[in-house]
Short mmCIF file of C-alpha atoms (C1' of nucleotides) in Angstrom, two decimals:
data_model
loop_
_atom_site.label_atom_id
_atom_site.label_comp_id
_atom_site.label_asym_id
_atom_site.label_seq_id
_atom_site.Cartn_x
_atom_site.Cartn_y
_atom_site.Cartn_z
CA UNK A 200 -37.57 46.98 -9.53
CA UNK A 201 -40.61 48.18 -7.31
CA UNK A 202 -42.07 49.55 -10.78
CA UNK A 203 -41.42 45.99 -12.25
CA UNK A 204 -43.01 44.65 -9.17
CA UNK A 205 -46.34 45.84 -9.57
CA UNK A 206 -47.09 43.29 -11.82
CA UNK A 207 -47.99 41.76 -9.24
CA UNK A 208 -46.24 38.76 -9.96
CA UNK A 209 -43.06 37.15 -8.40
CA UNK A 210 -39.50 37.83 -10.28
CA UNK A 211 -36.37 36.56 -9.66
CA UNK A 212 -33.53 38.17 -8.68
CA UNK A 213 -31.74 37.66 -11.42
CA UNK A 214 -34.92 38.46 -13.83
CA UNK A 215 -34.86 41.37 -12.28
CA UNK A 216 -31.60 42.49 -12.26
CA UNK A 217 -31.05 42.07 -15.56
CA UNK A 218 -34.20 44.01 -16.16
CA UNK A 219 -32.95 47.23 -14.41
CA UNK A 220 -29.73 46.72 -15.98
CA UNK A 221 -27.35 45.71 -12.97
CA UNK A 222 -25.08 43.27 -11.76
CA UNK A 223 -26.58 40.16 -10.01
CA UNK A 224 -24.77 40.84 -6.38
CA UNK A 225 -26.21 44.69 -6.53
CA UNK A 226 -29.74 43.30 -6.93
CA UNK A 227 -29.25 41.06 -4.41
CA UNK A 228 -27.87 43.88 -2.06
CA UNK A 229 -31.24 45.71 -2.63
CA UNK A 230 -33.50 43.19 -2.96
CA UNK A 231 -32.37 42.07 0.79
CA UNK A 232 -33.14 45.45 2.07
CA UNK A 233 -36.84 45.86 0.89
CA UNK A 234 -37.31 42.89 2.52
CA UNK A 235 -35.71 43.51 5.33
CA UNK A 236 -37.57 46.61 5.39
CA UNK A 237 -41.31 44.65 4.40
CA UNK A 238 -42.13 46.11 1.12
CA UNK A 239 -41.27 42.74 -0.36
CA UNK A 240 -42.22 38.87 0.69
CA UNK A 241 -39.57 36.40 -0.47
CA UNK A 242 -40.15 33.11 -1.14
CA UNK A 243 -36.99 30.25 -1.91
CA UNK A 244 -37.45 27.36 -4.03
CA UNK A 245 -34.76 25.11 -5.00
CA UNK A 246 -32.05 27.37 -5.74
CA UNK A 247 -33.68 30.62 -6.81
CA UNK A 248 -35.96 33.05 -4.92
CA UNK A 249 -38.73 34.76 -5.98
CA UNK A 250 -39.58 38.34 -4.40
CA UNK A 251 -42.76 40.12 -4.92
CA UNK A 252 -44.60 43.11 -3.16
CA UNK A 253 -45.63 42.20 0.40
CA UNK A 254 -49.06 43.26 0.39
CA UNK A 255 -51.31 45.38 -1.24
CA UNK A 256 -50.89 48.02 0.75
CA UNK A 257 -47.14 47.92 -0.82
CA UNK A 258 -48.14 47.71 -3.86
CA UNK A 259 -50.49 50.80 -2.90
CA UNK A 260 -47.83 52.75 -1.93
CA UNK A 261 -45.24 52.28 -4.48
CA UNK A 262 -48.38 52.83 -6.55
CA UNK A 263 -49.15 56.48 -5.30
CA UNK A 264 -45.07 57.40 -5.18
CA UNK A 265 -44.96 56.58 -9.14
CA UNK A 266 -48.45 58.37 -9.42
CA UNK A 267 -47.02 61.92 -7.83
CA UNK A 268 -42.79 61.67 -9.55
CA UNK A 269 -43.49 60.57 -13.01
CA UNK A 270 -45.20 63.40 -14.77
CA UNK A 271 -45.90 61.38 -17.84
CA UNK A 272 -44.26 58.44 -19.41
CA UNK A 273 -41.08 59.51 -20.49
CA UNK A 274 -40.96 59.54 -24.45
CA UNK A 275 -40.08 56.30 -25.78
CA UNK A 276 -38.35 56.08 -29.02
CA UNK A 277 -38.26 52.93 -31.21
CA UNK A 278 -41.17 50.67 -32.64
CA UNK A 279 -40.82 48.08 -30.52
CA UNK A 280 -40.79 50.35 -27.30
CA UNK A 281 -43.61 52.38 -28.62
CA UNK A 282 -46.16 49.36 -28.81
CA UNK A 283 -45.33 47.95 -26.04
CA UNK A 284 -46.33 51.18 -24.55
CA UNK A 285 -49.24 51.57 -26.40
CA UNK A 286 -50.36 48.24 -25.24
CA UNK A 287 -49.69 49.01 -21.49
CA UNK A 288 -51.42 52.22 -22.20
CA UNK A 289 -54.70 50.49 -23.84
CA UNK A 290 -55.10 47.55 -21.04
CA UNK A 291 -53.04 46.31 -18.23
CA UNK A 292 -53.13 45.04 -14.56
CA UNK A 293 -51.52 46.74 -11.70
CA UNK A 294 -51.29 44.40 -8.87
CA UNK A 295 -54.32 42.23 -8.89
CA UNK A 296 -56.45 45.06 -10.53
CA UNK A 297 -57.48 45.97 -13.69
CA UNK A 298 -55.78 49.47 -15.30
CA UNK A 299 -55.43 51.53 -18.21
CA UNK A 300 -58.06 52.21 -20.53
CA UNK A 301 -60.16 49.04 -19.95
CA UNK A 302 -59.44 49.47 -16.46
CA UNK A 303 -61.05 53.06 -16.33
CA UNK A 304 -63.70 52.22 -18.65
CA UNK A 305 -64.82 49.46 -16.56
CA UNK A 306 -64.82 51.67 -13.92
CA UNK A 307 -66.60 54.76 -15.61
CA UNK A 308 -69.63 52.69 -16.89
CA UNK A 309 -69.57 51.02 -13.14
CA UNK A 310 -69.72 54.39 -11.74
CA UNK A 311 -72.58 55.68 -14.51
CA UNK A 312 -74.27 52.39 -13.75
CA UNK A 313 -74.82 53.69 -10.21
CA UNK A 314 -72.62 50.12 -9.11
CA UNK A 315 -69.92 52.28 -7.74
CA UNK A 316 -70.36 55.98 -5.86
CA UNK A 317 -67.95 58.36 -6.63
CA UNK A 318 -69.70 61.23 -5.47
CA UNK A 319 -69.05 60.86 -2.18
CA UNK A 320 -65.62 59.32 -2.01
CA UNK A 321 -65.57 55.56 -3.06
CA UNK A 322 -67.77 52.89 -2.30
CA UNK A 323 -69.48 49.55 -4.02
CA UNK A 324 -73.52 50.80 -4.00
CA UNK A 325 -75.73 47.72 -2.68
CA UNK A 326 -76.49 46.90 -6.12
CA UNK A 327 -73.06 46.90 -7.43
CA UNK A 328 -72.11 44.58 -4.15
CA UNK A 329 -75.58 42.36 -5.87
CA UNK A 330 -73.90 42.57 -9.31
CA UNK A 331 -70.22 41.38 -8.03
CA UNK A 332 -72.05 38.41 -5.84
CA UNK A 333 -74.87 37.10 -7.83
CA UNK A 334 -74.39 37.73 -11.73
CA UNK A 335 -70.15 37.38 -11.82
CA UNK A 336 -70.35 35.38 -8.30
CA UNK A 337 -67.28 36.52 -6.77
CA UNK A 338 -67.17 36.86 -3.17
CA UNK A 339 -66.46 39.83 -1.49
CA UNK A 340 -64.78 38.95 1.54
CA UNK A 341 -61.33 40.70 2.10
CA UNK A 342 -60.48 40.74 5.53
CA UNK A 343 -59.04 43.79 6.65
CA UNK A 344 -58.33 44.97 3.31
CA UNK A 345 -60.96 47.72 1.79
CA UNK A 346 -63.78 46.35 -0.29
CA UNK A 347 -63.63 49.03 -3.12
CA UNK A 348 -60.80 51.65 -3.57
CA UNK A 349 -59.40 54.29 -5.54
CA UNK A 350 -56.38 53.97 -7.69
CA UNK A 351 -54.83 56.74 -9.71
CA UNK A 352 -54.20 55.46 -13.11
CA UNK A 353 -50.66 56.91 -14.03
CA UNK A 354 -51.49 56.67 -17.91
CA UNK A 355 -55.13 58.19 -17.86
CA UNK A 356 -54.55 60.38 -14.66
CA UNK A 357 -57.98 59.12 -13.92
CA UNK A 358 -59.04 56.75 -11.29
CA UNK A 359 -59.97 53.14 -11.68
CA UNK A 360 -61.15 50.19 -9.05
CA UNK A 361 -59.11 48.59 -6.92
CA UNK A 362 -59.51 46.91 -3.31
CA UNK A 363 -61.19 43.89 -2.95
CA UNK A 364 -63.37 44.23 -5.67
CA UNK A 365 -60.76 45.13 -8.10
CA UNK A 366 -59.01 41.96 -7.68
CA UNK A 367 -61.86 39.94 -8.07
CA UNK A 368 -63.30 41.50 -11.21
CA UNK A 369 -59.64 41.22 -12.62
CA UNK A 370 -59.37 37.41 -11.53
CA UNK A 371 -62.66 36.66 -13.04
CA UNK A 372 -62.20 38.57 -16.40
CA UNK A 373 -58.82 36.76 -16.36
CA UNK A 374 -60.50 33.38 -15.67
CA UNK A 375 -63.22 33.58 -18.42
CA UNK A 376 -60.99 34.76 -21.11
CA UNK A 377 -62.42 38.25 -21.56
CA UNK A 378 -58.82 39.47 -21.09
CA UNK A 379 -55.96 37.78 -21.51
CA UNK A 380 -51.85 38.49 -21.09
CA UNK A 381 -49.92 39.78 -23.69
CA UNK A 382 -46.70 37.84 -23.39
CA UNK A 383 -45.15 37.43 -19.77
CA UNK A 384 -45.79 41.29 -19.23
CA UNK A 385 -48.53 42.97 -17.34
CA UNK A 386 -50.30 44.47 -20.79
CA UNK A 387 -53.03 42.55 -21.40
CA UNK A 388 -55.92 42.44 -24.46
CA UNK A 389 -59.81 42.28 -24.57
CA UNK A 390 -60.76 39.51 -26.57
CA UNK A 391 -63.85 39.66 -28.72
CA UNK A 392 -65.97 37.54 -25.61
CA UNK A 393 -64.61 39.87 -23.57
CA UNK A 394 -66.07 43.12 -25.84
CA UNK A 395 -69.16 41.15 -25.89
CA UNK A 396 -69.07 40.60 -22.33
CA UNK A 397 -68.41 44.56 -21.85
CA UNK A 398 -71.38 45.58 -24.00
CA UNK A 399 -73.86 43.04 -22.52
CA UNK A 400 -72.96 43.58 -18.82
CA UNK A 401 -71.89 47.48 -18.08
CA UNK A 402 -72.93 48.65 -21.71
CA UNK A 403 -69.33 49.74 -22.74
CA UNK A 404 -69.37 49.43 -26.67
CA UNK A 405 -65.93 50.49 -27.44
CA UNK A 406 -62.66 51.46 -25.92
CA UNK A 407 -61.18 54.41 -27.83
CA UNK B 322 -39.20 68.36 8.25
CA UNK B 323 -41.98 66.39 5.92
CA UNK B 324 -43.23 64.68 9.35
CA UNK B 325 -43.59 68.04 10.70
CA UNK B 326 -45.00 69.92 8.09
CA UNK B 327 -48.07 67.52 7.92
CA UNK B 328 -49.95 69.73 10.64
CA UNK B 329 -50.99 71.59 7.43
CA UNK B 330 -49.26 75.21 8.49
CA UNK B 331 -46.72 77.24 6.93
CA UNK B 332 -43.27 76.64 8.75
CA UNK B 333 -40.31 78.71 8.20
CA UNK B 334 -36.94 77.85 6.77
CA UNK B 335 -35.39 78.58 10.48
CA UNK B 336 -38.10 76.78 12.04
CA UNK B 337 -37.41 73.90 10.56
CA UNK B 338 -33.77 73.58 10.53
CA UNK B 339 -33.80 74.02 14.47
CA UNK B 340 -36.68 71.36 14.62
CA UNK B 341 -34.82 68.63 13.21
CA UNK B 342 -31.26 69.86 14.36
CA UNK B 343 -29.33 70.66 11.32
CA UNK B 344 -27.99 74.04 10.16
CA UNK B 345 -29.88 76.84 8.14
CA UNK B 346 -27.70 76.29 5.42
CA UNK B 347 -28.54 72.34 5.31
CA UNK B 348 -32.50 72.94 5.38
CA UNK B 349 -32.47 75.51 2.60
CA UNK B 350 -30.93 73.24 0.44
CA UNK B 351 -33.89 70.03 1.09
CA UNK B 352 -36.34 72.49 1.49
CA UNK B 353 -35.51 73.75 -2.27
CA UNK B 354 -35.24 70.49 -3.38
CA UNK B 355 -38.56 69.38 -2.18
CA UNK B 356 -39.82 72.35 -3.52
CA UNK B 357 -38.43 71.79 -6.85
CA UNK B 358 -39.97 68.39 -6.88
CA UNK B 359 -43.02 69.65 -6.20
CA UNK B 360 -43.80 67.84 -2.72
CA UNK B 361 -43.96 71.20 -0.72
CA UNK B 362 -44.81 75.09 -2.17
CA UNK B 363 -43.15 78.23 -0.85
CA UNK B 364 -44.44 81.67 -0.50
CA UNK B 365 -42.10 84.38 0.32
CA UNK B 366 -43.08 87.28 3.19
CA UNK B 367 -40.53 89.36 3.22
CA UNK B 368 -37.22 88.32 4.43
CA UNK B 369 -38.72 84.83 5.59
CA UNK B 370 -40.09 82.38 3.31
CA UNK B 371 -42.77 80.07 4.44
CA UNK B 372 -43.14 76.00 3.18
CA UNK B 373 -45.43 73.71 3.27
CA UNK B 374 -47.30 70.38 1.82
CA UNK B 375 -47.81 71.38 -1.78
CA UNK B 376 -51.43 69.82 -1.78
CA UNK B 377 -53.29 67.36 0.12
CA UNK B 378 -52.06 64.42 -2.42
CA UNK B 379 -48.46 65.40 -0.93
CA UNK B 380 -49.82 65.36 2.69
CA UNK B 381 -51.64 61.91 1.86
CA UNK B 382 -47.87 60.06 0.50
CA UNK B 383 -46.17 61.39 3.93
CA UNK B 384 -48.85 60.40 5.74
CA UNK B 385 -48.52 56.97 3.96
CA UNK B 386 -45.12 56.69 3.93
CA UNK B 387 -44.72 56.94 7.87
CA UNK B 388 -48.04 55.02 8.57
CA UNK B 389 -45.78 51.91 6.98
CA UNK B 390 -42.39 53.12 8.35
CA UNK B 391 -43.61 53.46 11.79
CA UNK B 392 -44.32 50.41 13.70
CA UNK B 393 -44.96 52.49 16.64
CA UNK B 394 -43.98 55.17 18.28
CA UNK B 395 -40.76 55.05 18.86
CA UNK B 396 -40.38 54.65 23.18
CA UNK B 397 -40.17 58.39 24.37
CA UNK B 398 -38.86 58.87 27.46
CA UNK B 399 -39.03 62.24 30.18
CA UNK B 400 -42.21 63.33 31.74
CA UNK B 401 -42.75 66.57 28.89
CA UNK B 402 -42.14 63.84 25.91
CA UNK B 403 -44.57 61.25 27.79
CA UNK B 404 -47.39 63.92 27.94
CA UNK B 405 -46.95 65.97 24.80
CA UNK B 406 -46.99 62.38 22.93
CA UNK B 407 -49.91 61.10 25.07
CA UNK B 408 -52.26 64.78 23.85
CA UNK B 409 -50.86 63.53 20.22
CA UNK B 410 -52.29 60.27 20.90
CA UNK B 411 -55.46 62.05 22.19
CA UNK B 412 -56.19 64.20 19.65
CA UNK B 413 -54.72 65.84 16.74
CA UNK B 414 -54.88 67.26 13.53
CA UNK B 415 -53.44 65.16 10.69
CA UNK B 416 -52.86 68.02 7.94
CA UNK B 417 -56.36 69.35 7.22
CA UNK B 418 -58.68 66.82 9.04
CA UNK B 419 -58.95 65.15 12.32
CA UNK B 420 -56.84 62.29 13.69
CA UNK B 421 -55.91 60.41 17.07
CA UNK B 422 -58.67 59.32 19.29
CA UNK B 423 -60.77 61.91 18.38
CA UNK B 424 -60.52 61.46 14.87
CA UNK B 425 -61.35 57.60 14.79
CA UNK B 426 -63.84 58.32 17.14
CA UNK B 427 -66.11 60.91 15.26
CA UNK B 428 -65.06 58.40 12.15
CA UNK B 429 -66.84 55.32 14.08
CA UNK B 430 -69.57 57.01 15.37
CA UNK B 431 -70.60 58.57 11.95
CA UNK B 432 -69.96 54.90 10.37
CA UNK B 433 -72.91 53.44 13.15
CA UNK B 434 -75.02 56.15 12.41
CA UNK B 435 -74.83 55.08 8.59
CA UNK B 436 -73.67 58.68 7.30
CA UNK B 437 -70.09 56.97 6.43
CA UNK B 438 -70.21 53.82 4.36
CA UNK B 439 -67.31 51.65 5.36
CA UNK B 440 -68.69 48.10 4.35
CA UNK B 441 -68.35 48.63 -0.05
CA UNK B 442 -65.46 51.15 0.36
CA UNK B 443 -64.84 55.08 2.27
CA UNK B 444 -68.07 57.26 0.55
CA UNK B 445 -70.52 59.23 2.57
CA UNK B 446 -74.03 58.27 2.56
CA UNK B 447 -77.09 60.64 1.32
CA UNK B 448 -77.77 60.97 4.84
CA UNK B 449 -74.07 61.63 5.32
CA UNK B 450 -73.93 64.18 3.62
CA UNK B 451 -77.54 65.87 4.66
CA UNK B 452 -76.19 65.76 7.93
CA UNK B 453 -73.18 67.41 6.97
CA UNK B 454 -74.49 70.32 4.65
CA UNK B 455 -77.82 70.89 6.68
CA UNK B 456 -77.28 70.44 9.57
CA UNK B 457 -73.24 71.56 9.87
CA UNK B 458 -73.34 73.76 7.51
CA UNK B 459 -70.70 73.10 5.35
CA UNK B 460 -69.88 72.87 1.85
CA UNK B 461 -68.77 69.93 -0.27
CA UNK B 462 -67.32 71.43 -3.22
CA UNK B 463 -63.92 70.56 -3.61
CA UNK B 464 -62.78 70.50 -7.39
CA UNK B 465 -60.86 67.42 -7.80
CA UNK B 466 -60.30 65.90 -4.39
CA UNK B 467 -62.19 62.74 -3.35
CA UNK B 468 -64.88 63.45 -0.86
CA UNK B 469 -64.86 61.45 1.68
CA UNK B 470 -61.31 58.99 1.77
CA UNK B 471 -59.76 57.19 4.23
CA UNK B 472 -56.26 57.83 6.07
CA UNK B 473 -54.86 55.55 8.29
CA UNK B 474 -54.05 56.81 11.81
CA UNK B 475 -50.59 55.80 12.60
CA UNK B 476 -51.37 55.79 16.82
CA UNK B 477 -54.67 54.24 16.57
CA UNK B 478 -54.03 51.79 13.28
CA UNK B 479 -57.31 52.63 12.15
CA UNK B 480 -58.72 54.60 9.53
CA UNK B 481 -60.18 58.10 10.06
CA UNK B 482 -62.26 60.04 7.53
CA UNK B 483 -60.05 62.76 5.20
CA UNK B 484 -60.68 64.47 2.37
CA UNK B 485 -63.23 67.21 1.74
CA UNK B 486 -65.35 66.06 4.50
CA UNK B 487 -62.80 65.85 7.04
CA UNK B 488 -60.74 68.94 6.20
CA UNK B 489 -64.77 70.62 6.32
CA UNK B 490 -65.27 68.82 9.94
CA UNK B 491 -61.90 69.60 11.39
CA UNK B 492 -62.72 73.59 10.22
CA UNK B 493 -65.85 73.15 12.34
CA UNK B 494 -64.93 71.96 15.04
CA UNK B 495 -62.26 74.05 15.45
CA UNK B 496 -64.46 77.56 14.26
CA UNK B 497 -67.35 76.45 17.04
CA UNK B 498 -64.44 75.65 19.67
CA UNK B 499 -65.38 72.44 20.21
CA UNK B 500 -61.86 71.41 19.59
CA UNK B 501 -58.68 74.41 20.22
CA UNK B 502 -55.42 73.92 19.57
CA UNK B 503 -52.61 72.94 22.39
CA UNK B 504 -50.08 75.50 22.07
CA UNK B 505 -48.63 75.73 18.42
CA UNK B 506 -48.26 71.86 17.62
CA UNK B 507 -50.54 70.19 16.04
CA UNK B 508 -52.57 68.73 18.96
CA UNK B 509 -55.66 69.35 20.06
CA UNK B 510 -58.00 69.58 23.51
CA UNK B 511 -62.00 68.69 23.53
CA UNK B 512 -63.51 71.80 24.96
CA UNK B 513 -66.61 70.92 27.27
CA UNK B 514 -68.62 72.36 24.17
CA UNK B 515 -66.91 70.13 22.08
CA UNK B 516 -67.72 67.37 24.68
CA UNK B 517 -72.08 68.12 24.56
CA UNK B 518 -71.93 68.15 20.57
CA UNK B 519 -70.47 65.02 20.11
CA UNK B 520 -73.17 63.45 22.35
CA UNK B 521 -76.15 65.18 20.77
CA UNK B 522 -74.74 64.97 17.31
CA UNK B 523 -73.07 61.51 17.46
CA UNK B 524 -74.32 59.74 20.57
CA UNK B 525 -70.81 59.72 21.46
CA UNK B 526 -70.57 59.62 25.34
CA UNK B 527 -66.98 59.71 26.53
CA UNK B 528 -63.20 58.65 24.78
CA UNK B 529 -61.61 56.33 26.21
"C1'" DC C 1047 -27.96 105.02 7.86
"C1'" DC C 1048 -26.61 101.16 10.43
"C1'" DG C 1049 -27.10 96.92 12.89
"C1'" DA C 1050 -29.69 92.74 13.50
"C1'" DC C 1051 -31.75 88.97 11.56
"C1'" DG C 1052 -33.60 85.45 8.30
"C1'" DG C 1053 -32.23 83.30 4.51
"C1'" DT C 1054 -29.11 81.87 0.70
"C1'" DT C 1055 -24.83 80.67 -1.73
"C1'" DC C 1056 -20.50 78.56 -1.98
"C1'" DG C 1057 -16.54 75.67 -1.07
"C1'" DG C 1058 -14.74 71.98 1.32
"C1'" DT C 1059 -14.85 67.59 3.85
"C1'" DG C 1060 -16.04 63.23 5.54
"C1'" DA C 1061 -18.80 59.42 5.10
"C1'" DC C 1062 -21.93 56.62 3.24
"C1'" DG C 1063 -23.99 54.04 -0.46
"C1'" DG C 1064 -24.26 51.96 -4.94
"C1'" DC C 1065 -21.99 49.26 -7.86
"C1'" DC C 1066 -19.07 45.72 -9.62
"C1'" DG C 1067 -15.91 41.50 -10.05
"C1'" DA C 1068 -14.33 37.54 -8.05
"C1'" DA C 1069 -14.79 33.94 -5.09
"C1'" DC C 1070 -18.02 30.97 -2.78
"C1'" DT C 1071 -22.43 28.09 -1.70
"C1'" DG C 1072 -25.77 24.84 -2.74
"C1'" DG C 1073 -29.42 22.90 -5.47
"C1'" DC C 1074 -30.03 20.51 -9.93
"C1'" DG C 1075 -29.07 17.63 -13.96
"C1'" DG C 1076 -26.46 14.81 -16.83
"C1'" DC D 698 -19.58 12.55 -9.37
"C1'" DC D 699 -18.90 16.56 -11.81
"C1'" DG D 700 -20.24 20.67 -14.04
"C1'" DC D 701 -23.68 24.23 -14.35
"C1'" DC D 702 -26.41 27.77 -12.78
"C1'" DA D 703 -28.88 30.97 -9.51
"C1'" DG D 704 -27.87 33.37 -5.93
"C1'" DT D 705 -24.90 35.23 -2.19
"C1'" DT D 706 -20.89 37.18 0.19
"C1'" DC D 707 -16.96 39.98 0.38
"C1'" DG D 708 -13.63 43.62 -0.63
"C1'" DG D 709 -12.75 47.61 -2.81
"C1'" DC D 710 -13.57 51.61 -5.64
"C1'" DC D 711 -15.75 55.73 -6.96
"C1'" DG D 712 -19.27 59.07 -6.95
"C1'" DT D 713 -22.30 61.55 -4.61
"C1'" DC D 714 -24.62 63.44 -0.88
"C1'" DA D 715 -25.44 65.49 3.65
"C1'" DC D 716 -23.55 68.57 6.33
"C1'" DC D 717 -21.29 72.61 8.03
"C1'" DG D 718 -18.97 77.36 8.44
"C1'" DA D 719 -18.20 81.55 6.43
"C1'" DA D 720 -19.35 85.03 3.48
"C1'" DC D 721 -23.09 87.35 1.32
"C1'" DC D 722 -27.78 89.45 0.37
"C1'" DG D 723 -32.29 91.81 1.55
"C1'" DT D 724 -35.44 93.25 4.68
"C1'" DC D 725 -36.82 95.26 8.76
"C1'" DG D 726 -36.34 98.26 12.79
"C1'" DG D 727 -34.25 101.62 15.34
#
DNA sequence: CCGACGGTTCGGTGACGGCCGAACTGGCGG
DNA sequence: CCGCCAGTTCGGCCGTCACCGAACCGTCGG
């Protein structure tokens, strides 16, 4: 359910128990606890309840514990499984953040852009704080939350941007249609403004 | 046992099992299961065998994990409790690098001086890392592990620095004696040494 | 060579936890 | 007003898991 959860988006109970595969009153049980325990935030309308992760550093952490146990995605089997897969594998979001290939990508030709220092630890440069602000005009205010962090990408065992940042670049490539959702699931696609958008901006020409 | 093996030493299986008040038999069997999973690694001396953290990613999801368990310190209670957890408080290692006070101290105080970049994300700065190389010492090779990264201090809810650089800093400290350790835990004492370099090196005058 | 000691293996036990079905609650819609 | 549906509560069952004591194994020291 936590896995589901990093979607970022809320779920039902029911949604997701029948996505794990169990009885309504057994998700209930557990959903209950993680809230009780503040991984999750509920929220009730009507007569259902939505649940999602509290905060990001939840989502962080459930993040980083499906990071270190799964050791690669267990073989799938079946056509439909395996392009669902492949999608997840070629673009997706993970929490507010952009992840996957595109997600790495952006963050490579960030990084080789000299927008983002990885060389010594994690950080937005100035001029990548100047791109962010003044050509894509997001704002970078996050509160206590970290402006630019590391995630480890658990298909490309690489790491991408998240923090503040992250969500901003994902909300903005979301809101200009260089990505959008494939279905109701977290995979989504670049469309062709968005590969124009890549090439023009951070020079990426294709995604392999 | 995890809790306690995040000083960074080797502890054995006995060690353990009276730590947390269980029998031999009961540790060897989590301690080979945590093993098994990967989370700790064992090296055998003898007719002891020795665990601890696997790596410093494993070290980095405890360290998580009770940062969001732990709403506080739980109220200890007797006068040896009240001062062992008051040196913890004070001044400690947190696996490889600095923590407590001290930790979020030398943290701050290299953030003001600009040689740690907290404002785009957790990197060193040029100057940063001069200061650290040249002037320390130290090297900054560290294969695949971030730099510089941030871990949040569970008594001081802050963050201090970790990774290379603070596993490099803590060794320093500790080889010039300006920090020794208290007893066998994993606390630490400011030497009067220790006391003069932080005010030449960091300007920092006295904590609190 | 023998005893002490650290660690492991094994069998058994008690309890806890996950799970479900059935009954119940309360919004929502016809 | 009644039926439907999402969700919850409750009771009970079963599996599993943590734990321990006792026996066992190797290593170390006398």
């Amino acid at each position: 359910m936590c896995l589901a959860l990093l979607d970022g988006r809320a779920w039902t109970a029911g949604e997701l128990a029948t996505h794990v595969g169990v009885a309504p009153s057994t998700a209930t049980e557990h959903l209950h606890r993680l809230v009780k325990g503040g991984l999750l935030a509920e929220r009730k309308q009507g007569r259902r309840r939505y649940v999602q992760l509290a905060d990001p550093g939840a989502a962080q952490l459930v993040e980083d514990l499906a990071a270190r146990l799964e050791p690669g995605p267990p073989t799938v089997t079946g056509l439909r499984a395996v392009t669902a897969s492949a999608a997840l594998r070629r673009g997706r979001t993970c929490y507010d953040h952009l992840a996957g290939r595109l997600g790495v990508a952006v963050t490579d030709a960030m990084t080789s852009r000299k927008m983002l220092d990885q060389d010594g630890g994690f950080a937005l440069t100035p001029y990548g704080k100047q791109w962010l602000v003044s050509t894509l005009g997001v704002t970078l205010e996050g509160g206590r939350r970290p402006v630019a962090r590391a995630c480890l990408d658990w298909t490309e065992r690489r790491h991408h941007l998240a923090g503040v940042a992250g969500a901003r670049l994902c909300e903005t490539f979301l809101a200009r249609r260089w990505v959008t959702r494939i279905g109701t699931g977290r995979a989504v696609r670049l469309t062709p403004e968005g590969r124009d958008a890549l090439r023009t901006h951070l020079g990426v020409d294709r995604l392999d």
